[in-house]
mmCIF file with all atom_site columns, C-alpha atoms in Angstrom:
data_model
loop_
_atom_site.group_PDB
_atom_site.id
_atom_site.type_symbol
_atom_site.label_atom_id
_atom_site.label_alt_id
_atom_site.label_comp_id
_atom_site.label_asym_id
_atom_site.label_entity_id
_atom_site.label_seq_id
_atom_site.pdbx_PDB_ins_code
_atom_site.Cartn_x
_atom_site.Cartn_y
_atom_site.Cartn_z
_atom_site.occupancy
_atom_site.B_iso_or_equiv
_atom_site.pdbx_formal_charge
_atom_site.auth_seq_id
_atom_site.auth_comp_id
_atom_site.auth_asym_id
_atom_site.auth_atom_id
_atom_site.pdbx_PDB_model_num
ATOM 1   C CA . UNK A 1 1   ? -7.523  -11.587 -2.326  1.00 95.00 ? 1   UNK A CA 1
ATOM 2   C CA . UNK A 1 2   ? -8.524  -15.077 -0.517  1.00 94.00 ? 2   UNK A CA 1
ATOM 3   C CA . UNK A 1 3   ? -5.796  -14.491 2.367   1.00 93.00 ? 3   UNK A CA 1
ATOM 4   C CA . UNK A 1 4   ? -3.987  -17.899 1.157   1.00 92.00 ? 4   UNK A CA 1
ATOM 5   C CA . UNK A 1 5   ? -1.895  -17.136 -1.512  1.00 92.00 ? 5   UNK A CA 1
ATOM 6   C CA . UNK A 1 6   ? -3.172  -14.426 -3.916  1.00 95.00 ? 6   UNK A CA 1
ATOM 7   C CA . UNK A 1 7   ? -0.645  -11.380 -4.655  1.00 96.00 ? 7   UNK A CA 1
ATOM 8   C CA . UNK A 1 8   ? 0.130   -8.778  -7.300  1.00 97.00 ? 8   UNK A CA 1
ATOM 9   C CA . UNK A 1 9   ? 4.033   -8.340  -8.135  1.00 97.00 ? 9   UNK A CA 1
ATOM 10  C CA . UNK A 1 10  ? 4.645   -4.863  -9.033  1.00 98.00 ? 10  UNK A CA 1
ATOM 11  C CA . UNK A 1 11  ? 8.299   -5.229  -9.937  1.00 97.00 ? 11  UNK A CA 1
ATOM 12  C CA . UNK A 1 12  ? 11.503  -3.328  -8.559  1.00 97.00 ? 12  UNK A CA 1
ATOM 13  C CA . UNK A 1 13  ? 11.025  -0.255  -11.106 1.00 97.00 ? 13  UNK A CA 1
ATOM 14  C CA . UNK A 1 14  ? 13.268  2.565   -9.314  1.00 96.00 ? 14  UNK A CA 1
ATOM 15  C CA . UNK A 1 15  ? 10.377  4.672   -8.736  1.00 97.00 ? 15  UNK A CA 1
ATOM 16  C CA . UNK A 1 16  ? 9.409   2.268   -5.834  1.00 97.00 ? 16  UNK A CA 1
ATOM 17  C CA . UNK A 1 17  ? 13.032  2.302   -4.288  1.00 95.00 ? 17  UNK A CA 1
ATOM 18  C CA . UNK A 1 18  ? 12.303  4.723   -2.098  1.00 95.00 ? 18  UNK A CA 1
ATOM 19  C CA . UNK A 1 19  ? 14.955  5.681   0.380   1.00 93.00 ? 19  UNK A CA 1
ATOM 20  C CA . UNK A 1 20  ? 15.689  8.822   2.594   1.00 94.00 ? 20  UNK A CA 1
ATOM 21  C CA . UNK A 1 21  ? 12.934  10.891  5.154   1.00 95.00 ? 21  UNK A CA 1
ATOM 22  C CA . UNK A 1 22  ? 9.589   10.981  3.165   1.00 97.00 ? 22  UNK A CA 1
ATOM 23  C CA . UNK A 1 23  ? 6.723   8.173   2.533   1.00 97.00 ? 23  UNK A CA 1
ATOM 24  C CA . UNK A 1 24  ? 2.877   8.185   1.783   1.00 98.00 ? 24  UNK A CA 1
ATOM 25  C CA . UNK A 1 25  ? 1.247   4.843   1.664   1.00 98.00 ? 25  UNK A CA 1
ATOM 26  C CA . UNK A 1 26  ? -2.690  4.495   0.522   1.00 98.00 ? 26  UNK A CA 1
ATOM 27  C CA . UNK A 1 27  ? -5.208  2.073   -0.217  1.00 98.00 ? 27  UNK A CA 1
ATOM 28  C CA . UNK A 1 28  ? -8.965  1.811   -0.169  1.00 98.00 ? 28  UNK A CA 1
ATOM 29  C CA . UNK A 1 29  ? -9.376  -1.299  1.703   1.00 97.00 ? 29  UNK A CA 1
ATOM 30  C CA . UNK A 1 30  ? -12.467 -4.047  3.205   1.00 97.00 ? 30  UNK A CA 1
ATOM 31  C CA . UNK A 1 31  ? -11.354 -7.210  5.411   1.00 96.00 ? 31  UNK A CA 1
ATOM 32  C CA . UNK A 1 32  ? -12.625 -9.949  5.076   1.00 96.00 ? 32  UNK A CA 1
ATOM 33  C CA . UNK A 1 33  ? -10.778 -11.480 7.986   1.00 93.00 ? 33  UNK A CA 1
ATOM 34  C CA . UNK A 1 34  ? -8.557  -10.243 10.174  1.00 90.00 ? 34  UNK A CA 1
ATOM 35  C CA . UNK A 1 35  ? -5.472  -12.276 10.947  1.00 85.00 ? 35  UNK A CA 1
ATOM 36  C CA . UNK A 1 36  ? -3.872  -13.156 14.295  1.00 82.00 ? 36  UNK A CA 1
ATOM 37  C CA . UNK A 1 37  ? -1.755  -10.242 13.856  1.00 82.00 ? 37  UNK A CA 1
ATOM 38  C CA . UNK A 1 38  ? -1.160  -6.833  12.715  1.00 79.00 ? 38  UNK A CA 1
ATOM 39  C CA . UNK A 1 39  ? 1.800   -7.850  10.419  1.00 84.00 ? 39  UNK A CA 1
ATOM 40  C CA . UNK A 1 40  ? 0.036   -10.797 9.123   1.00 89.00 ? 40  UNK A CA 1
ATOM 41  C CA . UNK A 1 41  ? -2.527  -8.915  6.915   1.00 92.00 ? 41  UNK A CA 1
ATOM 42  C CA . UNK A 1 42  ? -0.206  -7.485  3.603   1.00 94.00 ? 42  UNK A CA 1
ATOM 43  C CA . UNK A 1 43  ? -1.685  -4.594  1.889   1.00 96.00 ? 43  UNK A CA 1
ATOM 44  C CA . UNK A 1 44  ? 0.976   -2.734  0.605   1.00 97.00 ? 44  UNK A CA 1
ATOM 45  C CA . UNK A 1 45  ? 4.625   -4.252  1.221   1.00 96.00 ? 45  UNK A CA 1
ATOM 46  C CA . UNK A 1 46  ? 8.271   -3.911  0.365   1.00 96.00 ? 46  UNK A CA 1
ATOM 47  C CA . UNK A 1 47  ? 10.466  -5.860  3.031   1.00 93.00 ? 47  UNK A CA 1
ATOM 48  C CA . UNK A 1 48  ? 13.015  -8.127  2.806   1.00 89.00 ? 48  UNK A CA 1
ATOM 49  C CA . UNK A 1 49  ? 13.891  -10.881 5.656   1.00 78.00 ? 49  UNK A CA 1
ATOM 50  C CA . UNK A 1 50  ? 15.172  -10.254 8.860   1.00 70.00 ? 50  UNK A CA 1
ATOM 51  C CA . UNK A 1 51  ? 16.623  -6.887  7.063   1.00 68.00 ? 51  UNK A CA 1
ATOM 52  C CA . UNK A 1 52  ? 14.635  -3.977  8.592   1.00 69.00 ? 52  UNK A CA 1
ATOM 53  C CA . UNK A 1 53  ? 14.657  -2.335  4.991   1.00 85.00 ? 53  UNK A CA 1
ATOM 54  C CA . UNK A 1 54  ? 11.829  -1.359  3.135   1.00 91.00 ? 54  UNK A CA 1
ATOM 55  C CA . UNK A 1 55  ? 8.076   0.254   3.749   1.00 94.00 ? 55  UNK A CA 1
ATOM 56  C CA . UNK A 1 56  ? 4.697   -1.540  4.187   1.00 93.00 ? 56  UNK A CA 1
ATOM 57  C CA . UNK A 1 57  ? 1.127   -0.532  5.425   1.00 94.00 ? 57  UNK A CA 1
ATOM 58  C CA . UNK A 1 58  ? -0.257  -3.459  6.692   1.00 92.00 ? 58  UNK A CA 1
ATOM 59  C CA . UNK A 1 59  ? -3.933  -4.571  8.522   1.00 89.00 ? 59  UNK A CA 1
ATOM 60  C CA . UNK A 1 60  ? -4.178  -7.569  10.767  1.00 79.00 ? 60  UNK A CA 1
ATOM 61  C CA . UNK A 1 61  ? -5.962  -7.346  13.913  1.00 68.00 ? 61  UNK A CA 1
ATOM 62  C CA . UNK A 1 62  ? -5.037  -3.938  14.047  1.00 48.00 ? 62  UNK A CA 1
ATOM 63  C CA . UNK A 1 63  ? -3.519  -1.510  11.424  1.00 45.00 ? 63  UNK A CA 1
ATOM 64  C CA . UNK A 1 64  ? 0.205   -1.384  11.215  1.00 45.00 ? 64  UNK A CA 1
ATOM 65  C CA . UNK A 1 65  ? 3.067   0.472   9.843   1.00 47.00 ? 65  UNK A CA 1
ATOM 66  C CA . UNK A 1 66  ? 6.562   0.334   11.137  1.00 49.00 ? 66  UNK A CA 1
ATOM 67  C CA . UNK A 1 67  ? 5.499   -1.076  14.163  1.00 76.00 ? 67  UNK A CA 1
ATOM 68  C CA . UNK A 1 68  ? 3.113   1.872   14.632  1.00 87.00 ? 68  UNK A CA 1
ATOM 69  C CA . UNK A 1 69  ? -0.474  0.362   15.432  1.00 87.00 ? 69  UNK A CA 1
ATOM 70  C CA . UNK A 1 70  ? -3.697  1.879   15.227  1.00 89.00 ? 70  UNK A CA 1
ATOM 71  C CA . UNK A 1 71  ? -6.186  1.766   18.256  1.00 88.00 ? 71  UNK A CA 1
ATOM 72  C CA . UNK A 1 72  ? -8.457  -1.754  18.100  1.00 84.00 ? 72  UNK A CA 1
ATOM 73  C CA . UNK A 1 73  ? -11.578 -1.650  16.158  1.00 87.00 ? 73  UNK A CA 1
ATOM 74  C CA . UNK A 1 74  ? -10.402 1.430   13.592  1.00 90.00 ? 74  UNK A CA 1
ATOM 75  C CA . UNK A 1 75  ? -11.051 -0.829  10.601  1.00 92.00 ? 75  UNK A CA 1
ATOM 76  C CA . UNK A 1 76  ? -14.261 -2.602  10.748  1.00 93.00 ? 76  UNK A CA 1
ATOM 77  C CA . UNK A 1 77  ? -14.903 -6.187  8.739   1.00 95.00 ? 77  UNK A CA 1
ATOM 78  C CA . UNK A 1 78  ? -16.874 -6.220  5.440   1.00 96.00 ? 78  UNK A CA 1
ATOM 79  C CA . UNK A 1 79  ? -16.270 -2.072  5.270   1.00 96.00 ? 79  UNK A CA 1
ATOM 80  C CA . UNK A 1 80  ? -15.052 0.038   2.922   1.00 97.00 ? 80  UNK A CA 1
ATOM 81  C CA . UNK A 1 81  ? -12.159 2.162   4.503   1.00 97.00 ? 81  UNK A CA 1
ATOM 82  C CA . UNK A 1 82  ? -9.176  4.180   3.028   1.00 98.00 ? 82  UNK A CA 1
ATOM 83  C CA . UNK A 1 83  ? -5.977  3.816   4.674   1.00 97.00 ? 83  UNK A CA 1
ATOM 84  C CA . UNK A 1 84  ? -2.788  5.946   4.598   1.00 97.00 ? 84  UNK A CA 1
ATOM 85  C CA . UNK A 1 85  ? 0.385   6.009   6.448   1.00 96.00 ? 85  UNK A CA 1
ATOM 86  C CA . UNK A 1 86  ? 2.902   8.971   6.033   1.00 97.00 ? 86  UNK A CA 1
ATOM 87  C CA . UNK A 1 87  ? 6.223   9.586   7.303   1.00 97.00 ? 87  UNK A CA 1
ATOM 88  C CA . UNK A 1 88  ? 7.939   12.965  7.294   1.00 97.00 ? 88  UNK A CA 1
ATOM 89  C CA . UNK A 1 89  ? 11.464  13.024  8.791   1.00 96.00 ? 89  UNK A CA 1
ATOM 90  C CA . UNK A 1 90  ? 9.877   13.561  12.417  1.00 97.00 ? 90  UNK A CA 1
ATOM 91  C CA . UNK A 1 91  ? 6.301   11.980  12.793  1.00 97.00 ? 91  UNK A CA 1
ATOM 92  C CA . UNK A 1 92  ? 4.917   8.500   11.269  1.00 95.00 ? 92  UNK A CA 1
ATOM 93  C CA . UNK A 1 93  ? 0.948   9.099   10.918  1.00 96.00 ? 93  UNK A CA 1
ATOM 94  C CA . UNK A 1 94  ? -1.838  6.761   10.191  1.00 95.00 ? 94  UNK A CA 1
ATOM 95  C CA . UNK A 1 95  ? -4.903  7.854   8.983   1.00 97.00 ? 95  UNK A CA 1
ATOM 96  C CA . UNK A 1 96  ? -8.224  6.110   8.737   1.00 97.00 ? 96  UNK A CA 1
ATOM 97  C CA . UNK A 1 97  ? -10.821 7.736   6.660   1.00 98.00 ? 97  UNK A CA 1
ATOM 98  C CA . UNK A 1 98  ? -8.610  10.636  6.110   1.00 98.00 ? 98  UNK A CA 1
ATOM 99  C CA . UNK A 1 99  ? -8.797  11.132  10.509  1.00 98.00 ? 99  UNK A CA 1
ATOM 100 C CA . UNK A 1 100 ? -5.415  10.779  12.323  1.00 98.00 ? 100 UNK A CA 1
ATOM 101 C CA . UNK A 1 101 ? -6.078  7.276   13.830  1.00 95.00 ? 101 UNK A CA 1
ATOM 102 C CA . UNK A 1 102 ? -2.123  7.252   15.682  1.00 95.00 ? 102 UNK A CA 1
ATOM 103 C CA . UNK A 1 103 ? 1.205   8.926   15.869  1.00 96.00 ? 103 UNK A CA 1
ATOM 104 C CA . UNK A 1 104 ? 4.591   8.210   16.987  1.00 95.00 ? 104 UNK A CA 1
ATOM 105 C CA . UNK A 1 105 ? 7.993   10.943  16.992  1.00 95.00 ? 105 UNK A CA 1
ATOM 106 C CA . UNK A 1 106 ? 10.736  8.929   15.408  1.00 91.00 ? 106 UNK A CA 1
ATOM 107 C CA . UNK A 1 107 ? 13.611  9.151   13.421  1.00 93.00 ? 107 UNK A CA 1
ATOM 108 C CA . UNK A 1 108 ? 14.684  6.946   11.447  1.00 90.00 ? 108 UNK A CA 1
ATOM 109 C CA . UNK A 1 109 ? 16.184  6.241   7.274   1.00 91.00 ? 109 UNK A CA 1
ATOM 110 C CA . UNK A 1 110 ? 14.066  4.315   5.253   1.00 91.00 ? 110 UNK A CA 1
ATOM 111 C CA . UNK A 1 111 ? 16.404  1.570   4.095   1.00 86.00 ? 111 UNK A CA 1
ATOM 112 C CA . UNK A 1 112 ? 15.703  0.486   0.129   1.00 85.00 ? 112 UNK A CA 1
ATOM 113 C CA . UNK A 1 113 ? 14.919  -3.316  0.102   1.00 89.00 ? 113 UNK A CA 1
ATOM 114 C CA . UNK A 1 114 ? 16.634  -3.394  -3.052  1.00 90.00 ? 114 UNK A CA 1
ATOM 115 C CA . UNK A 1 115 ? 16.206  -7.240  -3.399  1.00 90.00 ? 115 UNK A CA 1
ATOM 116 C CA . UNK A 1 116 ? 12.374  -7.187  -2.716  1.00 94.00 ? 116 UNK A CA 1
ATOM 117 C CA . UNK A 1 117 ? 9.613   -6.256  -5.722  1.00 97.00 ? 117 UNK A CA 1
ATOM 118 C CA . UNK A 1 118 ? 6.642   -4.545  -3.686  1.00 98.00 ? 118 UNK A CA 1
ATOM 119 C CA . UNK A 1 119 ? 3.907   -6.771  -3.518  1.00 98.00 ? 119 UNK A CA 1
ATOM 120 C CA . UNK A 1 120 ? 0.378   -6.013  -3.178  1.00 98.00 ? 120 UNK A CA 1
ATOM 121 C CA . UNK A 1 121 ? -1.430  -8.260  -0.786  1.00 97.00 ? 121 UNK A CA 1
ATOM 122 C CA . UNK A 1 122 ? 1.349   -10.280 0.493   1.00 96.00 ? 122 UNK A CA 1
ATOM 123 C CA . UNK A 1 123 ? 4.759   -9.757  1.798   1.00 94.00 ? 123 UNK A CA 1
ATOM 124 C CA . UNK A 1 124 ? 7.820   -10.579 -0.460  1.00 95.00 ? 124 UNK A CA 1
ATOM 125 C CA . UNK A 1 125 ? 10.178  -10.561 2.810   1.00 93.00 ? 125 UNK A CA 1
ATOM 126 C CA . UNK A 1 126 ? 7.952   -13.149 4.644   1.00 92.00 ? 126 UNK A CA 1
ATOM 127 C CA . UNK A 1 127 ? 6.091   -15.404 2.416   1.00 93.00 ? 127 UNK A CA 1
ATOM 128 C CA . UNK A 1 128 ? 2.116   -16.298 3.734   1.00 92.00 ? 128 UNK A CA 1
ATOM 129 C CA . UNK A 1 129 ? 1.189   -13.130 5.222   1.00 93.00 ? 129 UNK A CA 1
ATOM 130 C CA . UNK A 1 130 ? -1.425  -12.671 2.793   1.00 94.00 ? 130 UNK A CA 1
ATOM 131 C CA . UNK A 1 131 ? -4.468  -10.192 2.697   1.00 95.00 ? 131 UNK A CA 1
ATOM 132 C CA . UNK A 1 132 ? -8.111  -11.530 2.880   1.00 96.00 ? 132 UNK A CA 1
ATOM 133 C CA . UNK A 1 133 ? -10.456 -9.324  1.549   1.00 97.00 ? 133 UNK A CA 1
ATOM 134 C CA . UNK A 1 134 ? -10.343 -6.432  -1.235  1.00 97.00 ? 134 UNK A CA 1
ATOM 135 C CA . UNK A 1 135 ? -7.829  -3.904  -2.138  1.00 98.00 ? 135 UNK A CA 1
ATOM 136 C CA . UNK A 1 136 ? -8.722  -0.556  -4.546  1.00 98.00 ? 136 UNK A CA 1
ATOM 137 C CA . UNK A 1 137 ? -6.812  2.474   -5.631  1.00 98.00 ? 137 UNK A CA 1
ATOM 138 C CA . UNK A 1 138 ? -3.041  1.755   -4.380  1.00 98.00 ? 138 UNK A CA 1
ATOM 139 C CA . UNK A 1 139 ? -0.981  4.835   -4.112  1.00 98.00 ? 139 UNK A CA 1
ATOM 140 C CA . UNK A 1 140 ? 2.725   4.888   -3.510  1.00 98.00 ? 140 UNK A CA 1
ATOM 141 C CA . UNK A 1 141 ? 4.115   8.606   -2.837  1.00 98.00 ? 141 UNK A CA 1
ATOM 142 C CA . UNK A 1 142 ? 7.713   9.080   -2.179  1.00 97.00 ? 142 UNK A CA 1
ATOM 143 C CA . UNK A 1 143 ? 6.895   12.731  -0.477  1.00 97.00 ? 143 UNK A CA 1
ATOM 144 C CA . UNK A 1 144 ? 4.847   13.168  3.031   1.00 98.00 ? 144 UNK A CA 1
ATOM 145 C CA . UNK A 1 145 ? 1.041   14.354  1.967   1.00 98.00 ? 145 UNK A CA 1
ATOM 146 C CA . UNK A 1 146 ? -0.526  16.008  4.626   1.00 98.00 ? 146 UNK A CA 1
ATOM 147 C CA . UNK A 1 147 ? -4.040  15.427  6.284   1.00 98.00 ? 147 UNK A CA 1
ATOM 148 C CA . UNK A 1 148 ? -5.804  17.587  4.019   1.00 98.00 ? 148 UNK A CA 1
ATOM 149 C CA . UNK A 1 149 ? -4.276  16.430  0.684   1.00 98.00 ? 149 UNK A CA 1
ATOM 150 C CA . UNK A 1 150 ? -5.039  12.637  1.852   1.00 98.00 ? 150 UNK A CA 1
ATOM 151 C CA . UNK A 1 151 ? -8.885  13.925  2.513   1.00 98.00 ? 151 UNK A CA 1
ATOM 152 C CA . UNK A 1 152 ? -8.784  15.938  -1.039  1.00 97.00 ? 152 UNK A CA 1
ATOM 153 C CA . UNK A 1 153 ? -8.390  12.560  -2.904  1.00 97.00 ? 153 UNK A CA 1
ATOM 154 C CA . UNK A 1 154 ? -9.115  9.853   -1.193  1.00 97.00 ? 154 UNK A CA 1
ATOM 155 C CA . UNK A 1 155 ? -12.405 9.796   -2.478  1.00 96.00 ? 155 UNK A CA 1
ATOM 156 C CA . UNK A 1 156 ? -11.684 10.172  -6.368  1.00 95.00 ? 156 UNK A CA 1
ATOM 157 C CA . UNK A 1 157 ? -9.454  8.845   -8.472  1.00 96.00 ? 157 UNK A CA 1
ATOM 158 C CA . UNK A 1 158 ? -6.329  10.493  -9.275  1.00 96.00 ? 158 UNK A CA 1
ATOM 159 C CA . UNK A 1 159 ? -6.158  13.186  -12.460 1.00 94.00 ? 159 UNK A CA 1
ATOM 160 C CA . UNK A 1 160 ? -3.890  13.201  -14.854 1.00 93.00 ? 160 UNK A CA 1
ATOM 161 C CA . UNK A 1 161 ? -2.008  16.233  -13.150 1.00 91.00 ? 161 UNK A CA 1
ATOM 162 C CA . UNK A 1 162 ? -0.747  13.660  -10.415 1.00 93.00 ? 162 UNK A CA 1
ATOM 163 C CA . UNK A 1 163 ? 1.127   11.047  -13.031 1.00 91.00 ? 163 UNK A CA 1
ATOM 164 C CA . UNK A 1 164 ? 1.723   12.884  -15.998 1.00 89.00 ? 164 UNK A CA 1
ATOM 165 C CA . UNK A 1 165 ? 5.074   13.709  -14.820 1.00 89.00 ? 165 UNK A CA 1
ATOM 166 C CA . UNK A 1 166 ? 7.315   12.933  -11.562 1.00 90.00 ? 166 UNK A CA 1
ATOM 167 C CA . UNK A 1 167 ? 6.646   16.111  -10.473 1.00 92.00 ? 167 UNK A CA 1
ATOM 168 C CA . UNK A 1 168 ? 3.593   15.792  -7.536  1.00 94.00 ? 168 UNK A CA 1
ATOM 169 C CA . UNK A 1 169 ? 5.788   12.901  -5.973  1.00 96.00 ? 169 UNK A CA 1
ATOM 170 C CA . UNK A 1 170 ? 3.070   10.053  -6.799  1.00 98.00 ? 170 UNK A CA 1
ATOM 171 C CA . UNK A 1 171 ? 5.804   7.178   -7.436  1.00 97.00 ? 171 UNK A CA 1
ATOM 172 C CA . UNK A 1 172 ? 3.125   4.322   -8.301  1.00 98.00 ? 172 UNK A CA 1
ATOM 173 C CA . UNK A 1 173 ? -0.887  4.428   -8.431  1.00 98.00 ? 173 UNK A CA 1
ATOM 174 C CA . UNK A 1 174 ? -2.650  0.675   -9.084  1.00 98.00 ? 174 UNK A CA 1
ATOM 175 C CA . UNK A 1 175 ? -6.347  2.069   -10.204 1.00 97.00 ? 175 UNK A CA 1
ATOM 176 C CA . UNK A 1 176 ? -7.256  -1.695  -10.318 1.00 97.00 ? 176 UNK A CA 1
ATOM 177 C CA . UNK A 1 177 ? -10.059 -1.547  -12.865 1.00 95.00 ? 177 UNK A CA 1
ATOM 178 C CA . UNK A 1 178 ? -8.536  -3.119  -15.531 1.00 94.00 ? 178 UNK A CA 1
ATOM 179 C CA . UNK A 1 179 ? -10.876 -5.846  -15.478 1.00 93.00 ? 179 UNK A CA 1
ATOM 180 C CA . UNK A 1 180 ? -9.352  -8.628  -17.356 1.00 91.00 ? 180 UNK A CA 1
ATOM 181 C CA . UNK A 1 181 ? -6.676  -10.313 -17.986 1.00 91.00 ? 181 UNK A CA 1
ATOM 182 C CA . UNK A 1 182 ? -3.098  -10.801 -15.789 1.00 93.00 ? 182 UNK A CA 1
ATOM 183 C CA . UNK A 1 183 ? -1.739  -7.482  -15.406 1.00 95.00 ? 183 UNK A CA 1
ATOM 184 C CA . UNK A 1 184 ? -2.583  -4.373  -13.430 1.00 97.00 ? 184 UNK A CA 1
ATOM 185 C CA . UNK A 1 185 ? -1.509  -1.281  -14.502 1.00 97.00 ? 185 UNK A CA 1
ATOM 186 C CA . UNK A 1 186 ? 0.567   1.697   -13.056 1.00 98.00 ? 186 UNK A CA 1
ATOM 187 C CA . UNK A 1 187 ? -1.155  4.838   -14.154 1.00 97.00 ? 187 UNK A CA 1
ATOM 188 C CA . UNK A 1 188 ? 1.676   6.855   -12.252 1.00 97.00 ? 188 UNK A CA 1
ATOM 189 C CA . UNK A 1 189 ? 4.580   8.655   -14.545 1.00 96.00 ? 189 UNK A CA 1
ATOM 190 C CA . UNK A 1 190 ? 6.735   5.180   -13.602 1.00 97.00 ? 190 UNK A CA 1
ATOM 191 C CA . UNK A 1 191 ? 4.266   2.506   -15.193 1.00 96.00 ? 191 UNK A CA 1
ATOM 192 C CA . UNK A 1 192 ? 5.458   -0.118  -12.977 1.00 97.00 ? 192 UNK A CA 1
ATOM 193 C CA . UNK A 1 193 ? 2.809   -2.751  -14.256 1.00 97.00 ? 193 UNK A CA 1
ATOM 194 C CA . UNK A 1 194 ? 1.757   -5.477  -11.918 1.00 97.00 ? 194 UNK A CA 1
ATOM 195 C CA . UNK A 1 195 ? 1.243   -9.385  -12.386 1.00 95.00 ? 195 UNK A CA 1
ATOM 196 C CA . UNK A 1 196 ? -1.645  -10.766 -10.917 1.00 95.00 ? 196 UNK A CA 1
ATOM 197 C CA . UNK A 1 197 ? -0.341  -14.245 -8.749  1.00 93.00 ? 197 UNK A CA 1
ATOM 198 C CA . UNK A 1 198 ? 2.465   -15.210 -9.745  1.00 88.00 ? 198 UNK A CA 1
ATOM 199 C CA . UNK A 1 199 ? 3.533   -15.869 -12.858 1.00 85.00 ? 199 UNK A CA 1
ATOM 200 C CA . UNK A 1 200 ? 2.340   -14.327 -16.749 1.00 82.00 ? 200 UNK A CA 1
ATOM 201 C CA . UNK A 1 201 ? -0.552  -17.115 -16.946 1.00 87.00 ? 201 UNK A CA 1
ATOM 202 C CA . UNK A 1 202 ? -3.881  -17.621 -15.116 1.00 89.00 ? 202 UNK A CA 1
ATOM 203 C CA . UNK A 1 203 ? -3.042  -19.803 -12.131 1.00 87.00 ? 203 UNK A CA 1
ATOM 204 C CA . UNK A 1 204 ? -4.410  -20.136 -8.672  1.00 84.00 ? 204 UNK A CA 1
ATOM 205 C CA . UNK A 1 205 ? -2.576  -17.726 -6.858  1.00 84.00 ? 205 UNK A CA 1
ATOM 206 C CA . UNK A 1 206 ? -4.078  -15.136 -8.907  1.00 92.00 ? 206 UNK A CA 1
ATOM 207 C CA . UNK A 1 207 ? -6.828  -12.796 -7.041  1.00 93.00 ? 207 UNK A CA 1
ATOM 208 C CA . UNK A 1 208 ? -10.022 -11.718 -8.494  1.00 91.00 ? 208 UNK A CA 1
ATOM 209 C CA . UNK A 1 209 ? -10.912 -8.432  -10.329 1.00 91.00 ? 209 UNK A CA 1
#
């Protein structure tokens, strides 16, 4: 992703309307740049406006989630790291590779930005705040994994026991080594395929496999 335009669209399949109590957000991720701020840097985001609806992990100067922010310097530049943020009712939780990096007691509803497709790399709510750098392995969960399931896959990729039904909660999983062509797709049970830039043709918004 070269933090100026580059996105993938993955659609407003129901599977990623999550609403209610219960989130997990991952991503293996490496920064090229950081941006100004913590919001700036899209990896995973489904927002819409000025309407507080929605769910997004997100990595500017610092790591941020529902204005939760991870301490400075817990994602280095030009690293490999996996990042997941989890919600369960009570407690939102970052994690950076798989160790508790923040918490914050809240409660709150997570509000379905039913107008918004989810966007990797950039935000569909606020246009520009793009991600510079690389993005693997995208998982969308619409349950609240804990520490040790986070550290019991972050490593791998996901078996077939995780999206070969609805069952384990795993609402949309972007491998991202497809390799070629425009479209990314969903291994999860929902196969909410993604468009690489922005429309069905090469063009230059388009990131890089």
């Amino acid at each position: 992703f070269d933090g100026t335009d580059d996105r993938l669209d993955c659609g407003n399949g129901s599977s990623l309307q999550i609403t209610g109590n219960k989130i997990t957000l991952e991503a293996m991720i490496n920064v090229n740049e950081f941006k100004s701020q913590p919001f700036a840097g899209s990896v995973i985001v489904k927002d819409q406006g000025s309407n507080s609806s929605g769910y997004m992990i997100r990595c500017g100067g610092n790591g941020s989630w529902h204005e939760i922010s991870t301490p400075a310097n817990s994602v280095q530049l030009n690293n490999w790291h996996h990042v997941a943020a989890t919600y369960d009712g009570a407690t939102m939780r970052i994690y950076i590779d798989g160790e508790l990096a923040v918490q914050s007691s809240t409660v709150f509803t997570i509000g379905n930005a039913s107008n918004s497709n989810l966007f990797i790399g950039e935000s569909p709510g606020f246009p520009g705040r793009v991600f510079n750098g690389k993005i693997d392995e995208v998982r969308i969960w619409n349950v609240s994994r804990t520490q040790s399931q986070i550290q019991s896959t972050m490593n791998t990729i996901l078996t077939s026991e995780y999206y070969s039904s609805s069952d384990s909660g795993l609402a949309g999983y972007w491998r991202l080594d497809d390799g070629v062509g425009q479209s990314a797709e969903d291994l999860s049970f929902f196969s909410n395929n993604a468009t690489l830039g922005t429309s069905a043709n090469p063009d230059a918004s388009d990131p890089q496999w």
